[in-house]
Amino acid sequence: MMEKIPDLIIGSRRGRLEYAQQPIARILIDDDEHRMINGGRQYPMEFIKADHMKKIELVLPHSPQYNNEEPIVVITLAKELPYGVSGQLSADASTKNEYNPGLDIVTNTPYIGVGVNYMYAYNAAPALSDQSVTQTTDAKADYQQKESYSDSRSYSHNHNISLNLFGDITKDIRVVATLRTNAIDSWSFARSSTRFTDQDGDVLMEETTQNTSHTRSPFRFNGALRLSGKFGPQEGKRNIRSNRWSVSYSYSDTRKGTTSDSNTSD
């Protein structure tokens, strides 16, 4: 069904919907956010037959109804989304020694839906070094040659885990619970040195500075709970109820849990 919309394609790099080279950031199901299919979790649509979908609309930016800055897709269902399990493995890598593998799994049952996402990011950019030599021809100068050298390197690990529980209490009341956690471990090293020598090659002065830093943030949990619903008569072409309500509660672990060690020497 989506192939019938001109210029709406699946991008070759990330396998997500794009329109006119702009990513589709939001996907609404019956005019509402859904945890099984949304802007960040698009792959389950590949396993859903077209007869589940009554209508698919591409909404261009600056729509007065949706107040969107980017193109979005709105799906009107002909019947409830199917039950089952779907998953996706993903990975990105670059020549700068960056790796980002991830796993996402979502299951939809008659009672509750569960989504699990894990992303790992590793960055160890190639070491950088710089060396320069400056010579002076001024006989009155305090030195004949200046040598400068610097090098630096770093790495970081980042783990992100999220769990979503979603379901419909009634036909018009939906509940979504989210639990997230992440951990970061990073290390960096930098060193620089400067040497001054006279015309005979004897060292007049030499300075060396070295700095090492290590930061670690352990797993800390954040969560959110949201109840939303619709009421009133069904209106419009989509037969969507005209009134909406939602109640949300979120929790963030703001306790100091990050440790940082830094060592500087001259």
mmCIF file of C-alpha atoms in Angstrom:
data_model
loop_
_atom_site.group_PDB
_atom_site.id
_atom_site.type_symbol
_atom_site.label_atom_id
_atom_site.label_comp_id
_atom_site.label_asym_id
_atom_site.label_seq_id
_atom_site.Cartn_x
_atom_site.Cartn_y
_atom_site.Cartn_z
ATOM 1 C CA MET A 1 0.000 0.000 0.000
ATOM 2 C CA MET A 2 2.817 2.409 0.792
ATOM 3 C CA GLU A 3 4.353 1.930 -2.635
ATOM 4 C CA LYS A 4 1.297 3.698 -4.053
ATOM 5 C CA ILE A 5 2.426 6.968 -2.432
ATOM 6 C CA PRO A 6 4.859 8.754 -4.801
ATOM 7 C CA ASP A 7 8.355 9.428 -3.437
ATOM 8 C CA LEU A 8 7.696 7.503 -0.203
ATOM 9 C CA ILE A 9 10.573 5.005 -0.118
ATOM 10 C CA ILE A 10 12.564 2.839 2.267
ATOM 11 C CA GLY A 11 16.022 4.380 2.694
ATOM 12 C CA SER A 12 18.915 2.126 1.751
ATOM 13 C CA ARG A 13 21.113 3.157 4.689
ATOM 14 C CA ARG A 14 18.832 2.543 7.684
ATOM 15 C CA GLY A 15 15.864 0.746 6.146
ATOM 16 C CA ARG A 16 13.394 3.391 7.315
ATOM 17 C CA LEU A 17 10.777 5.393 5.481
ATOM 18 C CA GLU A 18 11.817 8.576 3.714
ATOM 19 C CA TYR A 19 10.003 11.187 1.668
ATOM 20 C CA ALA A 20 11.931 13.584 -0.582
ATOM 21 C CA GLN A 21 15.129 12.574 1.255
ATOM 22 C CA GLN A 22 13.585 13.488 4.620
ATOM 23 C CA PRO A 23 13.188 10.734 7.242
ATOM 24 C CA ILE A 24 9.688 9.928 8.480
ATOM 25 C CA ALA A 25 10.060 10.794 12.157
ATOM 26 C CA ARG A 26 6.510 9.876 13.297
ATOM 27 C CA ILE A 27 4.050 7.157 12.380
ATOM 28 C CA LEU A 28 0.564 7.429 13.872
ATOM 29 C CA ILE A 29 -1.848 4.506 14.154
ATOM 30 C CA ASP A 30 -5.467 5.705 14.161
ATOM 31 C CA ASP A 31 -4.179 9.208 14.899
ATOM 32 C CA ASP A 32 -2.283 8.055 17.993
ATOM 33 C CA GLU A 33 1.255 7.011 18.980
ATOM 34 C CA HIS A 34 1.665 3.239 19.144
ATOM 35 C CA ARG A 35 4.528 1.309 20.749
ATOM 36 C CA MET A 36 4.438 -1.568 18.278
ATOM 37 C CA ILE A 37 4.819 0.672 15.208
ATOM 38 C CA ASN A 38 6.180 4.194 15.451
ATOM 39 C CA GLY A 39 8.876 6.447 14.049
ATOM 40 C CA GLY A 40 11.652 4.615 15.877
ATOM 41 C CA ARG A 41 10.238 1.109 15.387
ATOM 42 C CA GLN A 42 9.184 0.794 11.764
ATOM 43 C CA TYR A 43 10.270 -2.727 10.779
ATOM 44 C CA PRO A 44 7.126 -4.560 12.102
ATOM 45 C CA MET A 45 5.178 -3.036 9.207
ATOM 46 C CA GLU A 46 6.986 -5.413 6.846
ATOM 47 C CA PHE A 47 5.218 -8.371 8.493
ATOM 48 C CA ILE A 48 1.703 -6.911 8.469
ATOM 49 C CA LYS A 49 -0.561 -7.670 5.532
ATOM 50 C CA ALA A 50 -2.204 -4.799 3.716
ATOM 51 C CA ASP A 51 -5.724 -5.917 4.668
ATOM 52 C CA HIS A 52 -5.040 -4.728 8.236
ATOM 53 C CA MET A 53 -4.736 -1.186 6.908
ATOM 54 C CA LYS A 54 -7.727 0.766 5.728
ATOM 55 C CA LYS A 55 -5.826 3.862 4.707
ATOM 56 C CA ILE A 56 -2.264 5.236 4.649
ATOM 57 C CA GLU A 57 -1.699 8.973 4.406
ATOM 58 C CA LEU A 58 1.443 11.008 3.993
ATOM 59 C CA VAL A 59 1.101 14.302 5.882
ATOM 60 C CA LEU A 60 3.473 16.995 4.639
ATOM 61 C CA PRO A 61 5.164 19.435 7.047
ATOM 62 C CA HIS A 62 3.239 22.314 8.656
ATOM 63 C CA SER A 63 -0.118 20.587 8.657
ATOM 64 C CA PRO A 64 -2.540 22.602 10.823
ATOM 65 C CA GLN A 65 -4.068 19.359 12.112
ATOM 66 C CA TYR A 66 -0.832 17.692 13.232
ATOM 67 C CA ASN A 67 1.454 20.733 13.663
ATOM 68 C CA ASN A 68 4.375 18.710 12.280
ATOM 69 C CA GLU A 69 7.772 20.049 11.242
ATOM 70 C CA GLU A 70 8.651 16.914 9.254
ATOM 71 C CA PRO A 71 6.625 14.584 7.025
ATOM 72 C CA ILE A 72 4.673 11.961 8.975
ATOM 73 C CA VAL A 73 2.664 8.862 8.067
ATOM 74 C CA VAL A 74 -0.849 8.296 9.410
ATOM 75 C CA ILE A 75 -2.295 4.766 9.225
ATOM 76 C CA THR A 76 -5.970 4.009 9.716
ATOM 77 C CA LEU A 77 -6.550 0.362 10.618
ATOM 78 C CA ALA A 78 -9.201 -1.828 9.066
ATOM 79 C CA LYS A 79 -8.765 -4.311 11.918
ATOM 80 C CA GLU A 80 -6.563 -4.727 14.980
ATOM 81 C CA LEU A 81 -2.837 -5.216 14.544
ATOM 82 C CA PRO A 82 -1.913 -8.920 14.404
ATOM 83 C CA TYR A 83 -0.416 -10.856 17.307
ATOM 84 C CA GLY A 84 3.122 -12.181 17.064
ATOM 85 C CA VAL A 85 6.810 -11.430 17.568
ATOM 86 C CA SER A 86 9.085 -9.335 15.392
ATOM 87 C CA GLY A 87 12.737 -8.386 15.753
ATOM 88 C CA GLN A 88 15.537 -6.537 14.062
ATOM 89 C CA LEU A 89 19.327 -6.576 14.266
ATOM 90 C CA SER A 90 21.120 -3.422 13.194
ATOM 91 C CA ALA A 91 24.717 -2.235 13.042
ATOM 92 C CA ASP A 92 26.617 0.832 11.909
ATOM 93 C CA ALA A 93 30.382 1.173 11.550
ATOM 94 C CA SER A 94 32.784 3.800 10.268
ATOM 95 C CA THR A 95 36.452 4.012 9.353
ATOM 96 C CA LYS A 96 36.943 6.189 12.438
ATOM 97 C CA ASN A 97 36.639 3.049 14.585
ATOM 98 C CA GLU A 98 33.031 3.657 15.564
ATOM 99 C CA TYR A 99 30.627 0.739 16.012
ATOM 100 C CA ASN A 100 26.921 0.824 16.902
ATOM 101 C CA PRO A 101 25.235 -2.600 16.979
ATOM 102 C CA GLY A 102 21.681 -2.904 18.271
ATOM 103 C CA LEU A 103 18.810 -5.309 18.858
ATOM 104 C CA ASP A 104 15.096 -4.551 18.973
ATOM 105 C CA ILE A 105 12.301 -7.050 19.690
ATOM 106 C CA VAL A 106 8.592 -6.418 19.997
ATOM 107 C CA THR A 107 5.752 -8.825 20.714
ATOM 108 C CA ASN A 108 2.019 -8.199 20.540
ATOM 109 C CA THR A 109 -0.372 -10.471 22.465
ATOM 110 C CA PRO A 110 -4.113 -10.283 23.242
ATOM 111 C CA TYR A 111 -3.258 -9.075 26.763
ATOM 112 C CA ILE A 112 -0.116 -6.940 26.541
ATOM 113 C CA GLY A 113 2.606 -5.805 24.176
ATOM 114 C CA VAL A 114 6.299 -5.866 25.097
ATOM 115 C CA GLY A 115 9.158 -4.081 23.366
ATOM 116 C CA VAL A 116 12.849 -4.465 24.241
ATOM 117 C CA ASN A 117 15.637 -2.387 22.745
ATOM 118 C CA TYR A 118 19.398 -2.584 23.310
ATOM 119 C CA MET A 119 21.967 -0.305 21.686
ATOM 120 C CA TYR A 120 25.726 -0.400 22.162
ATOM 121 C CA ALA A 121 28.068 2.350 21.031
ATOM 122 C CA TYR A 122 31.847 2.040 20.910
ATOM 123 C CA ASN A 123 34.126 4.846 19.826
ATOM 124 C CA ALA A 124 37.902 4.598 19.769
ATOM 125 C CA ALA A 125 38.993 7.191 17.240
ATOM 126 C CA PRO A 126 42.528 6.767 15.804
ATOM 127 C CA ALA A 127 45.252 8.396 17.876
ATOM 128 C CA LEU A 128 46.225 11.880 16.783
ATOM 129 C CA SER A 129 49.788 13.160 16.846
ATOM 130 C CA ASP A 130 51.463 16.366 15.739
ATOM 131 C CA GLN A 131 55.144 17.301 15.528
ATOM 132 C CA SER A 132 56.813 20.532 14.478
ATOM 133 C CA VAL A 133 60.377 21.883 14.402
ATOM 134 C CA THR A 134 61.173 25.612 14.295
ATOM 135 C CA GLN A 135 64.650 27.009 13.724
ATOM 136 C CA THR A 136 65.716 30.623 14.121
ATOM 137 C CA THR A 137 68.442 32.486 12.245
ATOM 138 C CA ASP A 138 68.538 35.347 14.747
ATOM 139 C CA ALA A 139 71.940 35.216 16.437
ATOM 140 C CA LYS A 140 70.531 37.116 19.440
ATOM 141 C CA ALA A 141 67.736 34.597 20.055
ATOM 142 C CA ASP A 142 67.721 32.625 23.303
ATOM 143 C CA TYR A 143 67.481 29.337 21.411
ATOM 144 C CA GLN A 144 68.387 27.897 18.041
ATOM 145 C CA GLN A 145 65.670 25.267 17.645
ATOM 146 C CA LYS A 146 62.238 24.588 19.104
ATOM 147 C CA GLU A 147 60.694 21.123 18.899
ATOM 148 C CA SER A 148 57.021 20.562 19.744
ATOM 149 C CA TYR A 149 55.201 17.240 19.949
ATOM 150 C CA SER A 150 51.676 16.257 21.014
ATOM 151 C CA ASP A 151 49.540 13.119 20.880
ATOM 152 C CA SER A 152 46.089 12.126 22.131
ATOM 153 C CA ARG A 153 43.772 9.114 22.106
ATOM 154 C CA SER A 154 40.452 8.140 23.666
ATOM 155 C CA TYR A 155 37.700 5.546 23.764
ATOM 156 C CA SER A 156 34.152 5.280 25.082
ATOM 157 C CA HIS A 157 31.559 2.552 25.674
ATOM 158 C CA ASN A 158 27.856 3.294 25.907
ATOM 159 C CA HIS A 159 25.070 0.813 26.755
ATOM 160 C CA ASN A 160 21.398 1.796 26.337
ATOM 161 C CA ILE A 161 18.531 -0.521 27.319
ATOM 162 C CA SER A 162 14.809 0.207 27.240
ATOM 163 C CA LEU A 163 11.696 -1.838 28.011
ATOM 164 C CA ASN A 164 8.157 -0.909 26.924
ATOM 165 C CA LEU A 165 4.914 -2.465 28.135
ATOM 166 C CA PHE A 166 1.772 -1.378 26.314
ATOM 167 C CA GLY A 167 -1.819 -2.475 26.036
ATOM 168 C CA ASP A 168 -5.450 -1.416 25.875
ATOM 169 C CA ILE A 169 -7.432 -1.488 29.111
ATOM 170 C CA THR A 170 -10.567 -0.879 27.074
ATOM 171 C CA LYS A 171 -11.149 -0.020 23.445
ATOM 172 C CA ASP A 172 -10.652 3.672 24.217
ATOM 173 C CA ILE A 173 -8.127 3.581 27.089
ATOM 174 C CA ARG A 174 -4.462 2.710 26.547
ATOM 175 C CA VAL A 175 -1.609 2.281 29.043
ATOM 176 C CA VAL A 176 2.122 2.510 28.291
ATOM 177 C CA ALA A 177 4.941 1.861 30.777
ATOM 178 C CA THR A 178 8.582 2.545 29.931
ATOM 179 C CA LEU A 179 11.791 1.649 31.765
ATOM 180 C CA ARG A 180 15.179 2.882 30.540
ATOM 181 C CA THR A 181 18.761 2.613 31.720
ATOM 182 C CA ASN A 182 22.191 3.369 30.322
ATOM 183 C CA ALA A 183 25.849 3.148 31.337
ATOM 184 C CA ILE A 184 28.879 5.045 30.047
ATOM 185 C CA ASP A 185 32.598 4.326 30.374
ATOM 186 C CA SER A 186 35.058 6.723 28.733
ATOM 187 C CA TRP A 187 38.814 7.278 28.855
ATOM 188 C CA SER A 188 41.083 9.896 27.302
ATOM 189 C CA PHE A 189 44.818 10.609 27.243
ATOM 190 C CA ALA A 190 46.691 13.685 26.014
ATOM 191 C CA ARG A 191 50.387 14.553 26.140
ATOM 192 C CA SER A 192 52.432 17.475 24.833
ATOM 193 C CA SER A 193 56.125 18.382 25.070
ATOM 194 C CA THR A 194 58.308 21.322 24.023
ATOM 195 C CA ARG A 195 62.146 21.338 23.812
ATOM 196 C CA PHE A 196 64.496 24.278 23.226
ATOM 197 C CA THR A 197 68.102 23.656 22.099
ATOM 198 C CA ASP A 198 71.075 25.933 21.345
ATOM 199 C CA GLN A 199 73.389 25.971 18.341
ATOM 200 C CA ASP A 200 75.423 23.087 19.756
ATOM 201 C CA GLY A 201 72.358 20.912 20.241
ATOM 202 C CA ASP A 202 72.392 21.195 24.011
ATOM 203 C CA VAL A 203 68.967 21.237 25.690
ATOM 204 C CA LEU A 204 68.157 24.631 27.184
ATOM 205 C CA MET A 205 64.697 23.808 28.487
ATOM 206 C CA GLU A 206 62.179 21.001 28.140
ATOM 207 C CA GLU A 207 58.523 20.947 29.226
ATOM 208 C CA THR A 208 56.157 17.965 29.190
ATOM 209 C CA THR A 209 52.476 17.929 30.132
ATOM 210 C CA GLN A 210 50.370 14.778 30.394
ATOM 211 C CA ASN A 211 46.694 14.361 31.240
ATOM 212 C CA THR A 212 44.658 11.198 31.733
ATOM 213 C CA SER A 213 40.901 11.196 32.406
ATOM 214 C CA HIS A 214 38.515 8.322 33.138
ATOM 215 C CA THR A 215 34.743 8.741 33.593
ATOM 216 C CA ARG A 216 32.318 5.999 34.553
ATOM 217 C CA SER A 217 28.525 6.286 34.902
ATOM 218 C CA PRO A 218 26.856 3.083 36.163
ATOM 219 C CA PHE A 219 23.424 1.807 35.193
ATOM 220 C CA ARG A 220 20.661 4.047 36.532
ATOM 221 C CA PHE A 221 16.979 3.512 35.858
ATOM 222 C CA ASN A 222 14.421 5.993 34.566
ATOM 223 C CA GLY A 223 10.760 5.239 33.987
ATOM 224 C CA ALA A 224 7.476 6.639 32.789
ATOM 225 C CA LEU A 225 3.813 5.665 32.913
ATOM 226 C CA ARG A 226 1.144 7.075 30.606
ATOM 227 C CA LEU A 227 -2.610 6.584 30.466
ATOM 228 C CA SER A 228 -4.434 7.974 27.459
ATOM 229 C CA GLY A 229 -7.905 7.708 26.052
ATOM 230 C CA LYS A 230 -10.574 8.991 23.708
ATOM 231 C CA PHE A 231 -14.210 9.807 24.275
ATOM 232 C CA GLY A 232 -17.113 11.446 22.535
ATOM 233 C CA PRO A 233 -18.819 10.764 19.209
ATOM 234 C CA GLN A 234 -16.879 9.369 16.282
ATOM 235 C CA GLU A 235 -16.185 12.035 13.700
ATOM 236 C CA GLY A 236 -14.353 12.567 10.439
ATOM 237 C CA LYS A 237 -13.361 10.203 7.674
ATOM 238 C CA ARG A 238 -11.400 8.016 10.094
ATOM 239 C CA ASN A 239 -14.264 7.653 12.588
ATOM 240 C CA ILE A 240 -11.947 8.849 15.357
ATOM 241 C CA ARG A 241 -13.426 10.075 18.634
ATOM 242 C CA SER A 242 -13.277 13.831 18.861
ATOM 243 C CA ASN A 243 -11.940 14.204 22.433
ATOM 244 C CA ARG A 244 -8.668 12.972 23.930
ATOM 245 C CA TRP A 245 -7.112 12.887 27.374
ATOM 246 C CA SER A 246 -3.826 11.668 28.868
ATOM 247 C CA VAL A 247 -2.134 11.421 32.255
ATOM 248 C CA SER A 248 1.631 10.873 32.534
ATOM 249 C CA TYR A 249 4.104 10.227 35.330
ATOM 250 C CA SER A 250 7.873 10.013 34.915
ATOM 251 C CA TYR A 251 10.736 9.134 37.236
ATOM 252 C CA SER A 252 14.418 10.007 36.805
ATOM 253 C CA ASP A 253 17.276 8.780 38.959
ATOM 254 C CA THR A 254 19.157 12.022 39.581
ATOM 255 C CA ARG A 255 21.420 10.660 42.277
ATOM 256 C CA LYS A 256 25.089 11.344 41.701
ATOM 257 C CA GLY A 257 26.473 8.124 40.274
ATOM 258 C CA THR A 258 29.144 9.317 37.856
ATOM 259 C CA THR A 259 32.771 8.911 38.921
ATOM 260 C CA SER A 260 35.585 10.788 37.219
ATOM 261 C CA ASP A 261 39.340 10.430 37.681
ATOM 262 C CA SER A 262 41.769 12.922 36.193
ATOM 263 C CA ASN A 263 45.554 13.019 36.447
ATOM 264 C CA THR A 264 47.721 15.853 35.179
ATOM 265 C CA SER A 265 51.513 15.921 35.391
ATOM 266 C CA ASP A 266 54.213 18.313 34.186
#
